[in-house]
PDB file of C-alpha atoms in Angstrom:
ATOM      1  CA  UNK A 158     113.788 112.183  74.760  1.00  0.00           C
ATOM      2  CA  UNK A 159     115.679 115.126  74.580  1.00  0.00           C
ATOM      3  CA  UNK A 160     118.137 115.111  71.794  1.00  0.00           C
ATOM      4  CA  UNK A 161     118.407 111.535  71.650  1.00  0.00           C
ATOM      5  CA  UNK A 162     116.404 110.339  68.754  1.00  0.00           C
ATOM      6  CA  UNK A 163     114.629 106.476  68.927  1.00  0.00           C
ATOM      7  CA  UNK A 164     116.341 105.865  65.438  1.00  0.00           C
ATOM      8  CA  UNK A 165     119.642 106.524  67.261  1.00  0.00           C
ATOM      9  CA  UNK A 166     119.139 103.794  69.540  1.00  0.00           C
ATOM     10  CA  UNK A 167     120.289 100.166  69.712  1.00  0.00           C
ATOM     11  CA  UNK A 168     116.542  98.580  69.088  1.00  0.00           C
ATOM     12  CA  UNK A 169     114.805 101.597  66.924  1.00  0.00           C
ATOM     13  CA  UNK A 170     112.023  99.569  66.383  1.00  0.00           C
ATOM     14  CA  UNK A 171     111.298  97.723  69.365  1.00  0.00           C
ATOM     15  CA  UNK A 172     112.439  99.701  72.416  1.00  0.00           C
ATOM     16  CA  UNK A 173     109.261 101.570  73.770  1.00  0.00           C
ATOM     17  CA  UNK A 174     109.804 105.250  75.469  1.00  0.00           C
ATOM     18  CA  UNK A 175     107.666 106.661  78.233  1.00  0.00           C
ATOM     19  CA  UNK A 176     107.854 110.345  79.731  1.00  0.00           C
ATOM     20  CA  UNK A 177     106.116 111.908  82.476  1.00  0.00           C
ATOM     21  CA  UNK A 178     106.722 113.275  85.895  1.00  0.00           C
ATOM     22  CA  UNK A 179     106.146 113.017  89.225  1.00  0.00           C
ATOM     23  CA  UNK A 180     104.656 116.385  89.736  1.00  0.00           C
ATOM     24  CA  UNK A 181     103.598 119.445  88.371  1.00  0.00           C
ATOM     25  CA  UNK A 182     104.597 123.239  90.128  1.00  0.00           C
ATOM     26  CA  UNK A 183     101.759 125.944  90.569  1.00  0.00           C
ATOM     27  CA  UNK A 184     104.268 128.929  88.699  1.00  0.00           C
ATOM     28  CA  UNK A 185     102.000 131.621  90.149  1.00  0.00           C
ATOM     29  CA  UNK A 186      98.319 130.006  89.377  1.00  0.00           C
ATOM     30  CA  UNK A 187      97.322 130.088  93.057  1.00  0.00           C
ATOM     31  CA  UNK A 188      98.976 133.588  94.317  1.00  0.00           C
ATOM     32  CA  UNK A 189      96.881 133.410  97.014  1.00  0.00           C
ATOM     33  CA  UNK A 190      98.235 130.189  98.821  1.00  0.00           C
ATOM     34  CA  UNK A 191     101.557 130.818 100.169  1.00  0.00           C
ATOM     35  CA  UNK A 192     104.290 128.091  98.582  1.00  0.00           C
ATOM     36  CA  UNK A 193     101.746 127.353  96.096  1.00  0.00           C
ATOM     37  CA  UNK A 194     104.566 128.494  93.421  1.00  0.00           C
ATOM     38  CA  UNK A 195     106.344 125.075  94.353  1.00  0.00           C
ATOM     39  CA  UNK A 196     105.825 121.441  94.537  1.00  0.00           C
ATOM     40  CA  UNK A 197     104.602 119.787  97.580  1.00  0.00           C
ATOM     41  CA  UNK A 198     102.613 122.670  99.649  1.00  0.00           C
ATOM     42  CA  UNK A 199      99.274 121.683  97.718  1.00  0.00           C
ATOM     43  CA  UNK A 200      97.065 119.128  96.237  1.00  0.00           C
ATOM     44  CA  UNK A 201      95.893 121.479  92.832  1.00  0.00           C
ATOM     45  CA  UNK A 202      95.629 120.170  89.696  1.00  0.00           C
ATOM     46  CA  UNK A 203      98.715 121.981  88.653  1.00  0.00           C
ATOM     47  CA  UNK A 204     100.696 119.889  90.490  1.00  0.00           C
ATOM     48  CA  UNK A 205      99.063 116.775  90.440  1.00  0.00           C
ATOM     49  CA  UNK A 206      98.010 116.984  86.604  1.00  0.00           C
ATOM     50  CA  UNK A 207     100.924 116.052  84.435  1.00  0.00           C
ATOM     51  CA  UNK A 208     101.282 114.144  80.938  1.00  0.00           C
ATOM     52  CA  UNK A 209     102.238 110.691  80.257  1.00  0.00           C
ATOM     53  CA  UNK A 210     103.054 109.553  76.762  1.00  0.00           C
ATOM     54  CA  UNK A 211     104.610 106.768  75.212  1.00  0.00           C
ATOM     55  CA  UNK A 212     105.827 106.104  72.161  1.00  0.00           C
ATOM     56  CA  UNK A 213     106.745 102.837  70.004  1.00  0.00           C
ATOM     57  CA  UNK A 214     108.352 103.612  66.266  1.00  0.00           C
ATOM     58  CA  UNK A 215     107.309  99.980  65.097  1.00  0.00           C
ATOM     59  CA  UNK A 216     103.780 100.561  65.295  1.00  0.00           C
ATOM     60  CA  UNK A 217     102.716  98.740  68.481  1.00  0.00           C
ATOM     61  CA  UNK A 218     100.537 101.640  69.679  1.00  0.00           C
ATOM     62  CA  UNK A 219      98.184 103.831  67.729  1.00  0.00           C
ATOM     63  CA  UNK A 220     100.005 107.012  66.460  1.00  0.00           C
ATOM     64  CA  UNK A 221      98.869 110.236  67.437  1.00  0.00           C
ATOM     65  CA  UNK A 222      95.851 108.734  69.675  1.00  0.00           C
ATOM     66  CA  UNK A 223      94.788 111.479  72.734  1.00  0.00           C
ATOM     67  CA  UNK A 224      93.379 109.785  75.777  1.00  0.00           C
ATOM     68  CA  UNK A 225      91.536 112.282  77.750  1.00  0.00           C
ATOM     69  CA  UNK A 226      90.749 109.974  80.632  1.00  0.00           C
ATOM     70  CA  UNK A 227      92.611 110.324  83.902  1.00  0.00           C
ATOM     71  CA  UNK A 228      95.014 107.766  84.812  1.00  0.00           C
ATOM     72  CA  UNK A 229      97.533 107.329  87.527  1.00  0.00           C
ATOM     73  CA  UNK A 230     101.488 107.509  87.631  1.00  0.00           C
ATOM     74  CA  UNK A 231     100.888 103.727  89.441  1.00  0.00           C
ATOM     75  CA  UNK A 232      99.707 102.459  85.824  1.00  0.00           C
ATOM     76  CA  UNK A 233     103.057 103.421  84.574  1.00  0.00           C
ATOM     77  CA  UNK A 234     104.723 100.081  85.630  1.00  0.00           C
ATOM     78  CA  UNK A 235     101.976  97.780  84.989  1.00  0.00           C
ATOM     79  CA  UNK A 236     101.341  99.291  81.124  1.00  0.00           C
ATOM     80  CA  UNK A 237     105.257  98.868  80.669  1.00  0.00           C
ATOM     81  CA  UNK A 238     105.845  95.028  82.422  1.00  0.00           C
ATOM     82  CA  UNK A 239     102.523  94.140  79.867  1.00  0.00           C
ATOM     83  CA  UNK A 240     104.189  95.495  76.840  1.00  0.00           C
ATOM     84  CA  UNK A 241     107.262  93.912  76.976  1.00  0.00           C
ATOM     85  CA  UNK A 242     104.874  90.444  78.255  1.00  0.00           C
ATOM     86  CA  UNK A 243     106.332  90.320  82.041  1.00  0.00           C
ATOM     87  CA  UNK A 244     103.940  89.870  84.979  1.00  0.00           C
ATOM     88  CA  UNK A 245     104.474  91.945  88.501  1.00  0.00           C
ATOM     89  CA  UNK A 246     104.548  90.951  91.949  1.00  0.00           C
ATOM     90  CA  UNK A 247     101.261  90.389  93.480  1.00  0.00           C
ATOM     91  CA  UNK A 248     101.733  93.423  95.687  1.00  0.00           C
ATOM     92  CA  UNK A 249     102.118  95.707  92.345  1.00  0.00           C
ATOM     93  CA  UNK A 250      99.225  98.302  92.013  1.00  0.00           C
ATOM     94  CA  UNK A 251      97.932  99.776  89.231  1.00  0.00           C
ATOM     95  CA  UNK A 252      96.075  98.423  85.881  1.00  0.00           C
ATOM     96  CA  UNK A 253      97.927  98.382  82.590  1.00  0.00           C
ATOM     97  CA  UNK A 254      97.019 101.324  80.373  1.00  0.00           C
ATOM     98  CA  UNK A 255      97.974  99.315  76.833  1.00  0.00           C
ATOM     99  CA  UNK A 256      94.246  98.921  75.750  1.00  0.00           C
ATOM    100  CA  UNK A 257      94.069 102.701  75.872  1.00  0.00           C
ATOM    101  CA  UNK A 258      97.441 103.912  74.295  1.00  0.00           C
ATOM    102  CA  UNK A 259      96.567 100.986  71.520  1.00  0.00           C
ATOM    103  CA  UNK A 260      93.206 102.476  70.826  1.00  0.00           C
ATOM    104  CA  UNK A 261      91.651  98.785  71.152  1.00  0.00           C
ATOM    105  CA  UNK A 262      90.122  99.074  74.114  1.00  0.00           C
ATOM    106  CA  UNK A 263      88.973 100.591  77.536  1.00  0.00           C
ATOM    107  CA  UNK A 264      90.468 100.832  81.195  1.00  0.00           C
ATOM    108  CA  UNK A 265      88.398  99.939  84.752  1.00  0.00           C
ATOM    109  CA  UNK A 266      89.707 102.915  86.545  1.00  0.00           C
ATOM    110  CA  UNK A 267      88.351 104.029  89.996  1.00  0.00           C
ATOM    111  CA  UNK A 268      85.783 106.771  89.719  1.00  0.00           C
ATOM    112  CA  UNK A 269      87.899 108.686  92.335  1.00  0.00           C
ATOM    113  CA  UNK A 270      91.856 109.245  92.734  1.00  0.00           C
ATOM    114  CA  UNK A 271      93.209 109.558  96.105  1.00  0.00           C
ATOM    115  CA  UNK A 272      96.821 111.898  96.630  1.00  0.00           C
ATOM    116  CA  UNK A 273      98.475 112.882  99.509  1.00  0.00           C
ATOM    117  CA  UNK A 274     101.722 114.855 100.636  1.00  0.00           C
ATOM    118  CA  UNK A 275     103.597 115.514 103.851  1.00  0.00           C
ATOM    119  CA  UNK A 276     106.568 117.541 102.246  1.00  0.00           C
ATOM    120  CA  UNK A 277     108.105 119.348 104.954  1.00  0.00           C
ATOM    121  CA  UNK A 278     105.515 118.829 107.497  1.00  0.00           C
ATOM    122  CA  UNK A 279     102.570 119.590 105.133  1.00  0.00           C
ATOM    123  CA  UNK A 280     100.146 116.983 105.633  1.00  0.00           C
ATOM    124  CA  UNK A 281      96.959 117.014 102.519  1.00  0.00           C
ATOM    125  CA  UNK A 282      95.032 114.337 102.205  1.00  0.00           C
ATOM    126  CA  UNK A 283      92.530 114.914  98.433  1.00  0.00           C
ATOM    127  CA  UNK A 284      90.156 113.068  97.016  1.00  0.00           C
ATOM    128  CA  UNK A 285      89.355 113.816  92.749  1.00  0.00           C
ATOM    129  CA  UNK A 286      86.262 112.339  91.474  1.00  0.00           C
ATOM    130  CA  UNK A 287      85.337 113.140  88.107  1.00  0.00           C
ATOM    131  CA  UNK A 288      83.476 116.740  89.045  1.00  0.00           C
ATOM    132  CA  UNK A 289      85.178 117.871  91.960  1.00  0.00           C
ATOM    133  CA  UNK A 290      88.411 118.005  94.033  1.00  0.00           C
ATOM    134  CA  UNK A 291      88.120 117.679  97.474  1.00  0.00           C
ATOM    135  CA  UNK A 292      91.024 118.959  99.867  1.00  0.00           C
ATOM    136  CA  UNK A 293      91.934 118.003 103.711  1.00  0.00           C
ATOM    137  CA  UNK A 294      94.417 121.031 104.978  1.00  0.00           C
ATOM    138  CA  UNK A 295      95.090 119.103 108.246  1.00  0.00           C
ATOM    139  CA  UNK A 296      98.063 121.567 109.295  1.00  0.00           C
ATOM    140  CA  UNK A 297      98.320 124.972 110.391  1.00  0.00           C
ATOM    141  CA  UNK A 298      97.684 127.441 107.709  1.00  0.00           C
ATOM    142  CA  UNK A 299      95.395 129.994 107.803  1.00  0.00           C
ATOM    143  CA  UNK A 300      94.947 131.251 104.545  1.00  0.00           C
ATOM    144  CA  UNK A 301      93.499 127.611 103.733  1.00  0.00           C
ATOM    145  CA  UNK A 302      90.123 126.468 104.763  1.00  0.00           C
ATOM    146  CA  UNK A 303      90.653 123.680 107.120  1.00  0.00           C
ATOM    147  CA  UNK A 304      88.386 121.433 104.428  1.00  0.00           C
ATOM    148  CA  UNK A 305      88.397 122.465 100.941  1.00  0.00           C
ATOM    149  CA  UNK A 306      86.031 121.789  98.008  1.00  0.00           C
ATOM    150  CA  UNK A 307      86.661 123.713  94.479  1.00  0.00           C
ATOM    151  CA  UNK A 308      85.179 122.532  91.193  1.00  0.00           C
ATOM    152  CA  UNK A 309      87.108 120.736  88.319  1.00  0.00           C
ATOM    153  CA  UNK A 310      88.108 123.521  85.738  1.00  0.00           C
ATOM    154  CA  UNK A 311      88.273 125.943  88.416  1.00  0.00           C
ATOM    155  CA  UNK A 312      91.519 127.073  88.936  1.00  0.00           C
ATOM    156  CA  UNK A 313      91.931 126.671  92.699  1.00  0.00           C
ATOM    157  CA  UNK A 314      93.439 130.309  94.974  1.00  0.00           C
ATOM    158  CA  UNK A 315      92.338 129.100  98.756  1.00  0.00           C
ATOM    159  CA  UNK A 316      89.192 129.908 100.430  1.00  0.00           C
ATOM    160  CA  UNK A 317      88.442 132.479  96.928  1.00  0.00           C
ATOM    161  CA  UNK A 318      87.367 129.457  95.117  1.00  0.00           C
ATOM    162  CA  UNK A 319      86.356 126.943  98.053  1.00  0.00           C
ATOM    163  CA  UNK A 320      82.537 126.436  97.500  1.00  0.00           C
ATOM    164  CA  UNK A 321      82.931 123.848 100.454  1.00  0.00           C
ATOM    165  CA  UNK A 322      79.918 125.378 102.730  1.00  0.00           C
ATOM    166  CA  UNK A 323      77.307 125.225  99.383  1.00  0.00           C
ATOM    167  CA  UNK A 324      77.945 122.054  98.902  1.00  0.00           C
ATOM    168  CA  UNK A 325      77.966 120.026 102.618  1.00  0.00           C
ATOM    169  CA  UNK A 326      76.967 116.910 101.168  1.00  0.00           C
ATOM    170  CA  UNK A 327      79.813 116.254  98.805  1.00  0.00           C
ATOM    171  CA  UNK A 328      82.098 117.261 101.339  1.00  0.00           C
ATOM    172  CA  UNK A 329      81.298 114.697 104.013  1.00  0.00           C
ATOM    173  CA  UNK A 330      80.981 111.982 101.331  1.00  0.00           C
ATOM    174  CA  UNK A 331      84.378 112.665  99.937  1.00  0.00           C
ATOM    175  CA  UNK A 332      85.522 112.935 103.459  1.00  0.00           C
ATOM    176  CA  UNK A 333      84.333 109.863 104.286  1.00  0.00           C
ATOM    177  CA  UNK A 334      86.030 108.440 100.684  1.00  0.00           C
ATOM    178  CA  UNK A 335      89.211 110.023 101.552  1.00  0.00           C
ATOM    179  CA  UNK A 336      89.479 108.600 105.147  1.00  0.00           C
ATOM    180  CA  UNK A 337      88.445 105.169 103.584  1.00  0.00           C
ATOM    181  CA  UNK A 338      91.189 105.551 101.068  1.00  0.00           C
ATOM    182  CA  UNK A 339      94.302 105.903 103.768  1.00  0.00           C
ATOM    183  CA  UNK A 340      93.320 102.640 105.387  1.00  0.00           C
ATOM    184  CA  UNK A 341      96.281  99.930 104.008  1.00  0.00           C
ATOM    185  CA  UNK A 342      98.561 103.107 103.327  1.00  0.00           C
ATOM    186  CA  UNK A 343     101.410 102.566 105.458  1.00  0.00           C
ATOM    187  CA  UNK A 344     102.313 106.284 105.608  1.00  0.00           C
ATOM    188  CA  UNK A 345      98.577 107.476 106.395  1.00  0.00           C
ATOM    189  CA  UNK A 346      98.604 104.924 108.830  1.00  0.00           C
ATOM    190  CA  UNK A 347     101.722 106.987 110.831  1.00  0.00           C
ATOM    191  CA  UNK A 348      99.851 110.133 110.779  1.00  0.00           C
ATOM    192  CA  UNK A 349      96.582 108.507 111.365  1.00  0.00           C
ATOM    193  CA  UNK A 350      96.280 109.353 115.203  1.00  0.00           C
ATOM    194  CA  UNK A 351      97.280 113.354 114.161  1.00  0.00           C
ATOM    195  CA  UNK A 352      94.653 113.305 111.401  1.00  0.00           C
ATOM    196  CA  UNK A 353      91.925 111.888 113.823  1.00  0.00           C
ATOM    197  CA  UNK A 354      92.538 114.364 116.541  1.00  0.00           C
ATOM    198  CA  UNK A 355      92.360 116.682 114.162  1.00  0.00           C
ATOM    199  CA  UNK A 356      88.787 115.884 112.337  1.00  0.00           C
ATOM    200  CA  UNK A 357      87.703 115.478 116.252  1.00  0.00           C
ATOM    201  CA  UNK A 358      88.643 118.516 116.509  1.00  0.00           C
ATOM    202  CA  UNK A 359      86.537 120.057 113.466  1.00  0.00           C
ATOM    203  CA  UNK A 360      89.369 120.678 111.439  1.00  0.00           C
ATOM    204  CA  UNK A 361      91.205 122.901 114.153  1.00  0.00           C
ATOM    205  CA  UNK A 362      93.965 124.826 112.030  1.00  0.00           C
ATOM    206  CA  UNK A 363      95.537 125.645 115.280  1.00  0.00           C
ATOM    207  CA  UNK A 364      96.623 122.179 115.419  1.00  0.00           C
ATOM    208  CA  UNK A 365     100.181 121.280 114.996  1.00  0.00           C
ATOM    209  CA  UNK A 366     101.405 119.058 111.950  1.00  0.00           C
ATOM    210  CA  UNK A 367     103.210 116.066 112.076  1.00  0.00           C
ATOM    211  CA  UNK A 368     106.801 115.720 113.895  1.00  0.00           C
ATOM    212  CA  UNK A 369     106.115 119.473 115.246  1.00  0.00           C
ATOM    213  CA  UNK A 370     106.621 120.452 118.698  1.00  0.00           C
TER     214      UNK A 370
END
């Protein structure tokens, strides 16, 4: 809100405020994954992990309430269009999160949260379900395991923390989960043909990313 207080606005009582962001930055928590320092190199909690609150001075939420349950920035819209008693389009995404910041009720959230990010070639594919977070490197970068799987709480550095080849079973069913989840993405779709060669190839770091030559 910066220094802008709600009582300063036109409806004090009735406008509702949301902040959050888009991402987080890794500010030297990884110093072993080159560009981890920035936004968009990586799928680690410190970039994907960021706060959303709202706030409503007339009362229409519960004051002070913590939720501790993971949501997604794609519940922003639907929460807001339900507050203000506006349906979306039918293509909208997402599940309002009102019964939560009310304290009245509960959320159907899916067990696991899909991200992705091709910023400046990176492609990631990662798959978070409730105990673990589950990383595809599919481009060419050595210091990171080709498939990565580091524990929730864990502060993730690379292969120091990858406990991928103790735990072979969660890999290839969050694998499987996070190949499921880019069917109907429109952007996964585009790099679909580089990500198969390169799980038909085993994960093949040597492999170029997308738009390379």
């Amino acid at each position: 809100l910066g220094r802008r207080h709600p009582r300063s606005t036109p409806f004090p009582y009735t406008t509702l405020s949301r902040s959050t962001s888009d991402h987080g930055e890794g500010l030297g928590d990884h110093p072993n994954v080159p560009g981890a320092d920035r936004h968009g190199f990586v799928l680690y909690e410190s970039q994907l992990r960021v706060p959303l609150l709202f706030y409503h001075p007339g009362g229409e939420l519960a004051a002070g309430r913590v939720v501790t349950q993971p949501v997604r920035l794609l519940d922003v819209m639907p929460s807001v269009l339900d507050f203000v008693g506006l349906e979306g389009p039918p293509e909208m995404e997402g599940r309002s999160l009102l019964p939560l910041a009310r304290g009245d009720g509960s959320v159907e959230l899916p067990e696991t949260f899909f991200a992705e990010t091709h910023f400046q070639r990176r492609d990631k594919l990662a798959a978070y379900p409730a105990d673990w977070k589950y990383i595809e490197n599919c481009g060419p970068e050595p210091r990171l395991p080709p498939r990565a799987l580091h524990r929730v709480g864990v502060p993730e550095d690379g292969a120091r923390t990858d406990v991928a080849a103790e735990h072979p079973e969660v890999v290839e069913r969050l694998a499987a989960g996070a190949q499921e989840g880019e069917r109907g993405d429109g952007q996964a779709e585009r790099l679909g043909d580089h990500r198969r060669a390169w799980r038909q190839r085993g994960g093949d770091r040597r492999g170029r990313g997308p738009g390379r030559r």
